[in-house]
Coordinates of C-alpha atoms in Angstrom, one line a residue:
M1 CA 0.0 0.0 -0.1
V2 CA 1.3 3.4 -0.9
T3 CA 1.7 5.9 1.8
T4 CA 0.8 9.6 1.4
T5 CA 2.1 11.1 4.9
S6 CA 5.8 11.1 4.2
V7 CA 8.3 11.3 1.5
V8 CA 11.8 9.7 1.6
G9 CA 14.9 11.7 0.7
A10 CA 16.5 13.6 -1.9
G11 CA 13.5 14.0 -4.1
L12 CA 12.7 17.2 -2.2
L13 CA 16.1 18.9 -2.8
T14 CA 15.1 21.3 -5.6
W15 CA 11.4 21.3 -6.3
W16 CA 10.5 24.5 -4.5
R17 CA 12.6 26.7 -6.9
Y18 CA 9.5 26.7 -9.2
L19 CA 6.8 27.4 -6.5
D20 CA 6.1 30.8 -5.0
H21 CA 8.5 31.6 -2.2
H22 CA 5.6 31.9 0.3
T23 CA 4.6 28.3 -0.3
T24 CA 4.9 26.0 2.6
R25 CA 7.4 23.3 1.8
P26 CA 5.2 20.0 1.6
D27 CA 5.9 17.0 3.5
S28 CA 3.3 14.5 1.8
L29 CA 3.0 13.0 -1.2
D30 CA -0.3 14.5 -1.9
Q31 CA 1.1 17.9 -1.2
I32 CA 3.8 17.3 -3.6
V33 CA 1.4 16.2 -6.3
Q34 CA -0.7 19.2 -5.7
A35 CA 2.1 21.5 -5.9
A36 CA 3.4 20.1 -9.1
P37 CA 2.4 21.7 -12.4
P38 CA -0.5 19.9 -13.9
E39 CA 1.4 18.2 -16.8
L40 CA 4.0 16.9 -14.3
R41 CA 1.7 15.5 -11.6
T42 CA 2.1 11.9 -12.8
A43 CA 6.0 12.2 -13.0
A44 CA 6.0 13.8 -9.5
F45 CA 3.7 11.1 -7.9
I46 CA 6.0 8.5 -9.3
L47 CA 9.3 10.2 -8.5
A48 CA 8.2 11.4 -5.1
D49 CA 7.2 7.9 -3.7
P50 CA 9.9 5.1 -3.8
A51 CA 7.2 2.5 -4.0
Q52 CA 5.8 3.8 -7.1
T53 CA 9.3 4.3 -8.7
N54 CA 10.1 0.6 -7.9
I55 CA 7.0 -0.4 -9.6
M56 CA 7.9 1.4 -12.6
F57 CA 11.4 0.1 -12.6
E58 CA 10.4 -3.4 -12.3
A59 CA 7.8 -3.2 -15.2
L60 CA 10.8 -1.9 -17.2
K61 CA 13.0 -4.8 -16.1
L62 CA 15.3 -2.2 -14.6
G63 CA 15.1 -3.7 -11.1
S64 CA 13.4 -6.2 -9.0
R65 CA 12.4 -7.5 -5.4
E66 CA 15.0 -10.3 -5.7
H67 CA 18.1 -8.1 -7.0
G68 CA 17.1 -4.8 -5.7
F69 CA 16.3 -1.4 -7.5
P70 CA 18.0 1.7 -8.8
H71 CA 18.1 4.5 -6.3
V72 CA 16.7 8.0 -7.3
V73 CA 19.2 10.1 -5.8
A74 CA 17.6 13.4 -6.5
W75 CA 14.9 15.0 -8.6
G76 CA 13.8 18.6 -9.4
Y77 CA 11.9 20.8 -11.8
T78 CA 13.8 22.2 -14.9
D79 CA 12.7 24.6 -17.6
H80 CA 11.9 21.6 -19.8
G81 CA 10.2 19.5 -17.0
I82 CA 11.9 17.4 -14.5
D83 CA 15.4 16.0 -14.1
A84 CA 15.9 13.0 -11.9
E85 CA 19.3 11.6 -11.1
V86 CA 19.6 7.8 -10.6
Q87 CA 22.1 5.5 -9.3
L88 CA 22.0 2.3 -11.3
L89 CA 22.3 -1.4 -10.0
G90 CA 25.6 -3.2 -10.1
G91 CA 25.8 -4.8 -13.5
Q92 CA 23.7 -2.3 -15.3
K93 CA 25.1 -0.2 -18.2
P94 CA 23.9 3.1 -19.5
G95 CA 22.8 1.5 -22.8
D96 CA 20.0 -0.4 -20.8
W97 CA 18.4 3.2 -19.9
T98 CA 19.1 5.3 -23.0
N99 CA 17.9 3.1 -25.6
D100 CA 14.7 4.0 -27.5
D101 CA 12.3 1.6 -26.2
T102 CA 13.1 2.2 -22.6
T103 CA 12.8 6.1 -23.1
A104 CA 9.7 5.7 -24.8
T105 CA 8.1 3.4 -22.0
L106 CA 9.4 6.0 -19.5
A107 CA 7.5 8.8 -21.4
T108 CA 4.2 6.6 -21.1
Y109 CA 4.5 5.9 -17.4
F110 CA 5.3 9.8 -16.8
A111 CA 2.4 10.8 -19.3
V112 CA 4.7 13.2 -21.0
P113 CA 5.5 13.8 -24.8
E114 CA 9.3 12.8 -24.5
V115 CA 11.8 11.3 -22.1
T116 CA 15.6 11.3 -22.6
V117 CA 18.2 9.7 -20.6
V118 CA 21.8 10.8 -20.4
S119 CA 24.9 8.9 -18.8
T120 CA 26.3 11.6 -16.5
E121 CA 29.1 9.7 -14.5
P122 CA 29.8 6.2 -13.8
S123 CA 27.0 4.1 -12.4
H124 CA 24.5 7.3 -12.7
V125 CA 22.2 8.3 -15.3
R126 CA 19.8 11.5 -15.4
I127 CA 16.1 10.8 -16.7
Q128 CA 15.0 14.1 -18.3
V129 CA 11.4 14.4 -18.3
R130 CA 10.2 16.7 -21.1
T131 CA 7.1 18.7 -21.5
F132 CA 8.5 21.9 -22.9
D133 CA 11.2 22.4 -25.5
V134 CA 13.0 25.5 -24.5
L135 CA 14.7 25.7 -27.8
G136 CA 11.4 25.3 -29.8
E137 CA 11.1 28.8 -30.8
T138 CA 13.5 30.6 -33.4
I139 CA 16.0 33.1 -32.1
D140 CA 16.7 36.0 -34.1
A141 CA 20.3 37.3 -34.4
T142 CA 21.0 40.6 -32.9
A143 CA 21.6 43.8 -35.1
P144 CA 25.1 44.3 -36.4
A145 CA 27.0 46.5 -34.0
P146 CA 28.4 49.9 -35.1
A147 CA 32.1 50.2 -35.7
P148 CA 33.8 51.3 -32.3
V149 CA 36.5 54.0 -32.4
V150 CA 39.6 52.6 -31.4
K151 CA 43.4 53.7 -31.5
V152 CA 45.0 50.2 -31.3
V153 CA 43.3 47.3 -33.0
T154 CA 43.0 44.3 -31.0
A155 CA 40.2 41.6 -30.7
A156 CA 39.4 43.1 -27.2
S157 CA 39.3 46.7 -28.5
V158 CA 36.8 45.9 -31.0
G159 CA 34.7 43.8 -28.7
V160 CA 35.2 40.3 -29.9
D161 CA 36.8 37.4 -28.0
L162 CA 37.8 35.1 -30.8
E163 CA 38.0 32.1 -28.6
S164 CA 34.3 32.8 -27.5
I165 CA 32.1 33.8 -30.4
P166 CA 28.3 34.1 -29.8
V167 CA 26.5 31.8 -32.1
G168 CA 23.1 31.1 -30.4
V169 CA 21.6 30.0 -27.0
T170 CA 22.0 26.8 -24.9
E171 CA 19.1 24.6 -23.5
L172 CA 20.0 26.2 -20.0
G173 CA 19.3 29.6 -21.5
V174 CA 22.7 30.9 -21.6
S175 CA 24.7 32.2 -24.7
W176 CA 26.2 29.5 -26.8
R177 CA 29.6 30.4 -27.6
V178 CA 32.1 28.8 -29.9
R179 CA 35.9 28.9 -30.0
I180 CA 37.3 29.9 -33.4
L181 CA 40.8 30.9 -32.9
Y182 CA 43.1 27.9 -32.2
S183 CA 40.3 25.4 -33.3
H184 CA 38.7 23.6 -36.1
I185 CA 34.7 23.1 -36.2
L186 CA 32.9 20.5 -37.9
V187 CA 29.1 21.1 -38.7
A188 CA 27.1 18.3 -39.8
G189 CA 23.4 18.2 -40.5
A190 CA 20.8 17.0 -43.0
T191 CA 19.4 19.2 -45.6
G192 CA 17.2 21.9 -43.8
S193 CA 18.9 21.3 -40.6
G194 CA 20.1 24.7 -40.2
K195 CA 23.9 24.7 -41.2
G196 CA 23.5 28.0 -43.1
S197 CA 22.3 29.7 -39.9
V198 CA 25.1 28.2 -37.9
L199 CA 27.9 29.7 -40.3
W200 CA 26.2 33.0 -40.8
S201 CA 25.8 33.2 -36.9
M202 CA 29.6 32.6 -36.7
L203 CA 30.2 35.4 -39.3
D204 CA 28.0 37.7 -37.4
G205 CA 30.0 37.0 -34.2
L206 CA 33.3 37.6 -35.9
G207 CA 31.9 40.6 -37.8
P208 CA 33.6 43.6 -35.7
A209 CA 36.9 41.8 -36.1
I210 CA 36.3 41.1 -39.8
R211 CA 35.7 44.8 -40.3
A212 CA 38.7 45.8 -38.4
G213 CA 41.0 43.4 -40.2
L214 CA 41.9 41.0 -37.5
V215 CA 40.0 38.1 -39.3
D216 CA 40.0 37.2 -42.9
V217 CA 37.4 34.7 -44.1
W218 CA 38.3 32.6 -47.2
M219 CA 35.0 31.0 -48.3
A220 CA 34.4 28.0 -50.3
D221 CA 30.9 27.6 -51.6
P222 CA 30.6 24.7 -54.1
K223 CA 27.0 25.3 -54.4
G224 CA 27.9 28.1 -57.1
G225 CA 27.7 30.9 -54.4
A226 CA 24.0 30.5 -53.8
E227 CA 24.4 30.7 -50.1
F228 CA 27.2 33.0 -49.5
G229 CA 27.8 34.8 -52.8
R230 CA 26.4 38.1 -51.3
G231 CA 29.8 38.3 -49.4
E232 CA 32.1 37.8 -52.5
N233 CA 34.5 40.8 -52.9
R234 CA 33.1 42.4 -49.7
L235 CA 32.9 40.1 -46.5
F236 CA 35.4 37.4 -47.8
V237 CA 39.0 37.9 -48.7
R238 CA 38.8 34.8 -50.8
F239 CA 35.8 33.1 -52.5
A240 CA 35.8 30.2 -54.6
V241 CA 32.8 28.2 -55.9
D242 CA 34.3 25.2 -57.9
S243 CA 36.7 22.4 -57.3
E244 CA 39.8 24.0 -59.0
S245 CA 39.3 27.3 -57.5
I246 CA 38.7 25.9 -53.9
L247 CA 41.8 23.7 -54.1
A248 CA 44.0 26.6 -55.3
M249 CA 42.5 28.6 -52.3
L250 CA 43.4 25.7 -49.9
K251 CA 47.0 25.3 -51.5
E252 CA 47.5 29.1 -51.0
A253 CA 46.4 28.7 -47.2
V254 CA 48.7 26.0 -46.7
E255 CA 51.5 28.2 -48.1
V256 CA 50.7 30.9 -45.7
M257 CA 50.4 28.6 -42.9
R258 CA 53.9 27.2 -43.6
E259 CA 55.4 30.8 -43.7
R260 CA 53.8 31.6 -40.4
L261 CA 55.0 28.5 -38.8
A262 CA 58.5 29.1 -40.1
R263 CA 58.5 32.5 -38.6
M264 CA 57.1 31.2 -35.3
R265 CA 59.8 28.7 -34.9
H266 CA 62.4 31.3 -35.8
D267 CA 61.0 33.7 -33.1
G268 CA 60.2 30.9 -30.5
L269 CA 56.6 31.4 -30.5
R270 CA 54.1 28.6 -29.7
K271 CA 51.0 30.5 -30.9
L272 CA 50.3 33.4 -33.3
V273 CA 48.3 36.3 -31.8
P274 CA 46.2 37.6 -34.7
T275 CA 47.0 41.3 -35.7
T276 CA 46.1 43.3 -38.7
D277 CA 49.2 42.3 -40.3
E278 CA 48.6 38.6 -39.5
P279 CA 45.1 38.1 -39.1
L280 CA 43.1 35.0 -38.0
I281 CA 42.3 33.2 -41.2
V282 CA 38.9 31.5 -41.1
I283 CA 38.6 29.0 -44.0
I284 CA 34.8 28.0 -44.3
I285 CA 34.0 25.0 -46.7
D286 CA 30.4 24.7 -47.2
E287 CA 29.2 21.2 -48.4
A288 CA 32.7 19.7 -48.2
A289 CA 31.5 16.4 -49.5
S290 CA 31.5 17.9 -53.0
L291 CA 35.3 17.7 -52.8
S292 CA 35.9 14.6 -50.5
S293 CA 33.5 12.3 -52.3
Y294 CA 31.8 13.8 -55.4
A295 CA 34.9 15.4 -57.2
T296 CA 37.4 13.4 -59.5
R297 CA 39.7 11.0 -57.7
E298 CA 42.7 13.2 -58.0
E299 CA 40.7 16.3 -56.7
Q300 CA 39.5 14.1 -53.8
N301 CA 42.9 13.2 -52.9
E302 CA 44.2 16.7 -53.2
F303 CA 41.5 18.0 -51.1
R304 CA 42.1 15.3 -48.4
R305 CA 45.9 16.4 -48.4
L306 CA 45.4 19.8 -48.2
S307 CA 42.6 19.8 -45.5
G308 CA 44.7 17.3 -43.7
L309 CA 47.7 19.7 -43.5
L310 CA 45.4 22.6 -42.4
L311 CA 43.6 20.6 -39.8
S312 CA 46.9 19.0 -38.3
Q313 CA 49.1 22.3 -38.4
G314 CA 47.0 25.3 -38.7
R315 CA 45.6 25.8 -35.4
A316 CA 48.8 27.5 -33.7
A317 CA 49.4 29.6 -36.9
A318 CA 45.9 31.1 -36.5
V319 CA 44.3 29.2 -39.4
T320 CA 41.0 28.0 -38.7
V321 CA 38.9 25.3 -40.8
V322 CA 35.3 25.3 -40.6
A323 CA 33.6 22.6 -42.6
A324 CA 29.9 21.8 -43.1
L325 CA 28.5 18.7 -44.7
Q326 CA 25.3 16.7 -44.8
D327 CA 26.7 13.1 -44.5
P328 CA 29.4 12.9 -41.8
S329 CA 30.8 9.4 -43.0
K330 CA 34.6 8.7 -43.1
E331 CA 34.3 8.6 -46.8
T332 CA 32.8 12.4 -46.9
M333 CA 35.1 13.8 -44.2
P334 CA 38.1 11.6 -43.6
N335 CA 39.8 13.8 -41.1
R336 CA 36.8 14.0 -38.7
Q337 CA 39.0 13.3 -35.6
L338 CA 41.1 16.6 -36.2
F339 CA 38.0 18.8 -35.4
P340 CA 38.1 19.7 -31.7
V341 CA 34.5 21.3 -31.9
R342 CA 31.8 19.1 -33.5
I343 CA 28.2 20.3 -34.0
G344 CA 25.7 17.8 -34.8
L345 CA 22.5 19.2 -36.2
R346 CA 19.4 17.0 -37.3
L347 CA 20.7 13.7 -38.9
D348 CA 18.8 11.0 -40.6
E349 CA 20.3 7.9 -38.9
P350 CA 21.4 7.1 -35.3
T351 CA 24.7 5.8 -36.7
Q352 CA 25.4 9.4 -38.1
T353 CA 25.4 10.8 -34.6
A354 CA 28.3 8.4 -33.6
M355 CA 30.1 9.5 -37.0
V356 CA 29.9 13.1 -35.7
H357 CA 30.6 12.7 -32.0
G358 CA 32.1 9.2 -31.5
Q359 CA 30.8 5.9 -30.1
G360 CA 28.5 6.1 -27.3
A361 CA 27.5 9.5 -27.9
R362 CA 23.7 8.7 -27.9
D363 CA 24.2 7.2 -24.5
R364 CA 25.7 10.4 -23.4
G365 CA 22.9 12.6 -24.5
A366 CA 23.6 13.3 -28.1
R367 CA 20.3 12.5 -30.1
C368 CA 20.8 14.2 -33.4
D369 CA 18.6 11.9 -35.1
K370 CA 15.6 12.7 -32.7
I371 CA 15.8 16.4 -33.6
S372 CA 12.6 17.7 -35.2
E373 CA 12.5 19.0 -38.7
D374 CA 10.6 22.2 -37.3
T375 CA 13.7 23.2 -35.2
P376 CA 16.4 24.2 -37.7
G377 CA 19.5 25.2 -35.9
V378 CA 19.1 22.9 -32.9
G379 CA 21.9 20.5 -32.3
Y380 CA 24.5 18.9 -29.9
V381 CA 27.9 20.4 -29.4
G382 CA 30.8 18.2 -28.3
E383 CA 34.3 19.4 -27.7
D384 CA 37.5 17.4 -27.2
G385 CA 38.3 17.0 -23.6
T386 CA 34.5 16.8 -22.6
T387 CA 32.3 13.6 -22.3
G388 CA 29.0 15.3 -22.4
F389 CA 27.0 17.3 -24.9
V390 CA 25.3 20.7 -24.8
R391 CA 22.1 21.2 -26.6
V392 CA 21.8 24.5 -28.6
R393 CA 19.9 26.5 -31.0
A394 CA 21.8 28.8 -33.6
F395 CA 20.6 32.2 -34.3
W396 CA 18.2 32.3 -37.2
V397 CA 19.7 34.4 -40.0
D398 CA 17.5 35.0 -42.9
N399 CA 18.4 36.7 -46.3
D400 CA 17.8 40.2 -44.9
A401 CA 20.0 39.4 -41.9
A402 CA 22.7 37.9 -43.9
N403 CA 22.6 41.1 -46.1
A404 CA 22.8 43.2 -43.0
I405 CA 25.8 41.3 -41.8
V406 CA 27.5 41.7 -45.0
D407 CA 26.8 45.5 -45.3
A408 CA 27.8 46.1 -41.5
Y409 CA 31.1 44.0 -41.2
S410 CA 32.7 44.2 -44.8
P411 CA 36.0 46.0 -44.6
A412 CA 36.3 49.4 -46.3
Q413 CA 37.0 48.8 -49.8
P414 CA 39.7 50.9 -52.0
D415 CA 38.2 53.6 -53.9
T416 CA 38.5 52.2 -57.5
A417 CA 36.6 55.0 -59.1
P418 CA 38.2 56.5 -62.2
A419 CA 40.4 59.5 -61.4
A420 CA 39.8 62.9 -63.1
D421 CA 42.1 63.7 -66.2
Y422 CA 44.5 66.2 -65.0
S423 CA 47.0 65.8 -67.9
G424 CA 46.6 69.4 -69.2
F425 CA 46.8 71.1 -65.6
D426 CA 49.5 73.9 -65.6
P427 CA 50.6 74.7 -62.1
D428 CA 51.8 78.0 -63.2
D429 CA 48.4 79.2 -64.5
L430 CA 46.9 81.2 -61.7
G431 CA 43.7 82.0 -64.0
D432 CA 44.4 85.6 -64.2
E433 CA 45.9 85.7 -67.8
G434 CA 43.9 88.4 -69.8
G435 CA 42.1 89.5 -66.7
V436 CA 41.9 90.1 -63.0
A437 CA 42.2 87.0 -60.9
A438 CA 39.0 85.5 -59.5

């Protein structure tokens, strides 16, 4: 028989954050359920009562009276619903909890649209009861900033941290920032997943530094310039649209990188700090598969050689590669492991998540194949040195916003207007011949 007179343990740790501060802290199951938001009352009823939790675990074959039950260490309300920290039984593995059948059954028990399970640390998982997608609405990019008046041009003086560029927001409601300097970034996502908005958001964040000459963007747009042509000869220092010109651009970048590395070696430098004389070079390759898989065999080999050199040697020399592609297989991006930052947007297959984020990524929370087609720009970010993933949404950048970025941040172009013809000018003629000077 279920008791409603008391509640055991850590389930009460954080629930009161979302109640009025004058509300008396409940000490019974009935009070907890009544205090819960209506759509979460079933989940609160189950999580607040160990007897109900154990019934659910037994039905899911995740515990039994004979062998014991997992322990709900703590649970509390979040912006998306409820998070519950669970300690596993000995012998269980995260995959027993994170598979689609288990999460679907948990959603049925909790009477909510979706449940996700994330492996957080050894022997623990986090059950995420979701009733609201905090990233469900598009987020417009901010208006381009006016040019500051500075005497000495540095990244700080123009208001840009090249190692922390704002690109969107995270599921926790804080700014999603991406390291551009001393990094390489892989963006993978199916058609319509929002790759363009991610790239334009990066350009928006870099904008003041581009305008100041601290960042040079070299753009490869194999789609003939359909996506990024508006920035040709304006926002981009180099712009290439076919295999031949893209490979030539990458070859030039390798030469520049080698020259920088040689000087750094001579001067005893480990990292190059961008200046207007030696700016950060950001090489953006949209639809990289057009060169790595769909070009001629010779072009494929050359692309893999040049991109491999840039990815393996470019970071210290302030040469960054940002590659975007639809299919993240080894054939389309053979140097995937050389990208320290990997952004997985909506993907078609569960196996593609592992191609972007590595084996076990789904168990650790990256569910790129579960992202809705209605939320372009939503994705999971993984970085070298971390085991978890951050769910994010990039700013939405439409055509008008992209044009505004180009107009606001394109460096001043030299005046190429034809000069007036002064070939007949006589410096001794004061205009007073035959009369009084004017």
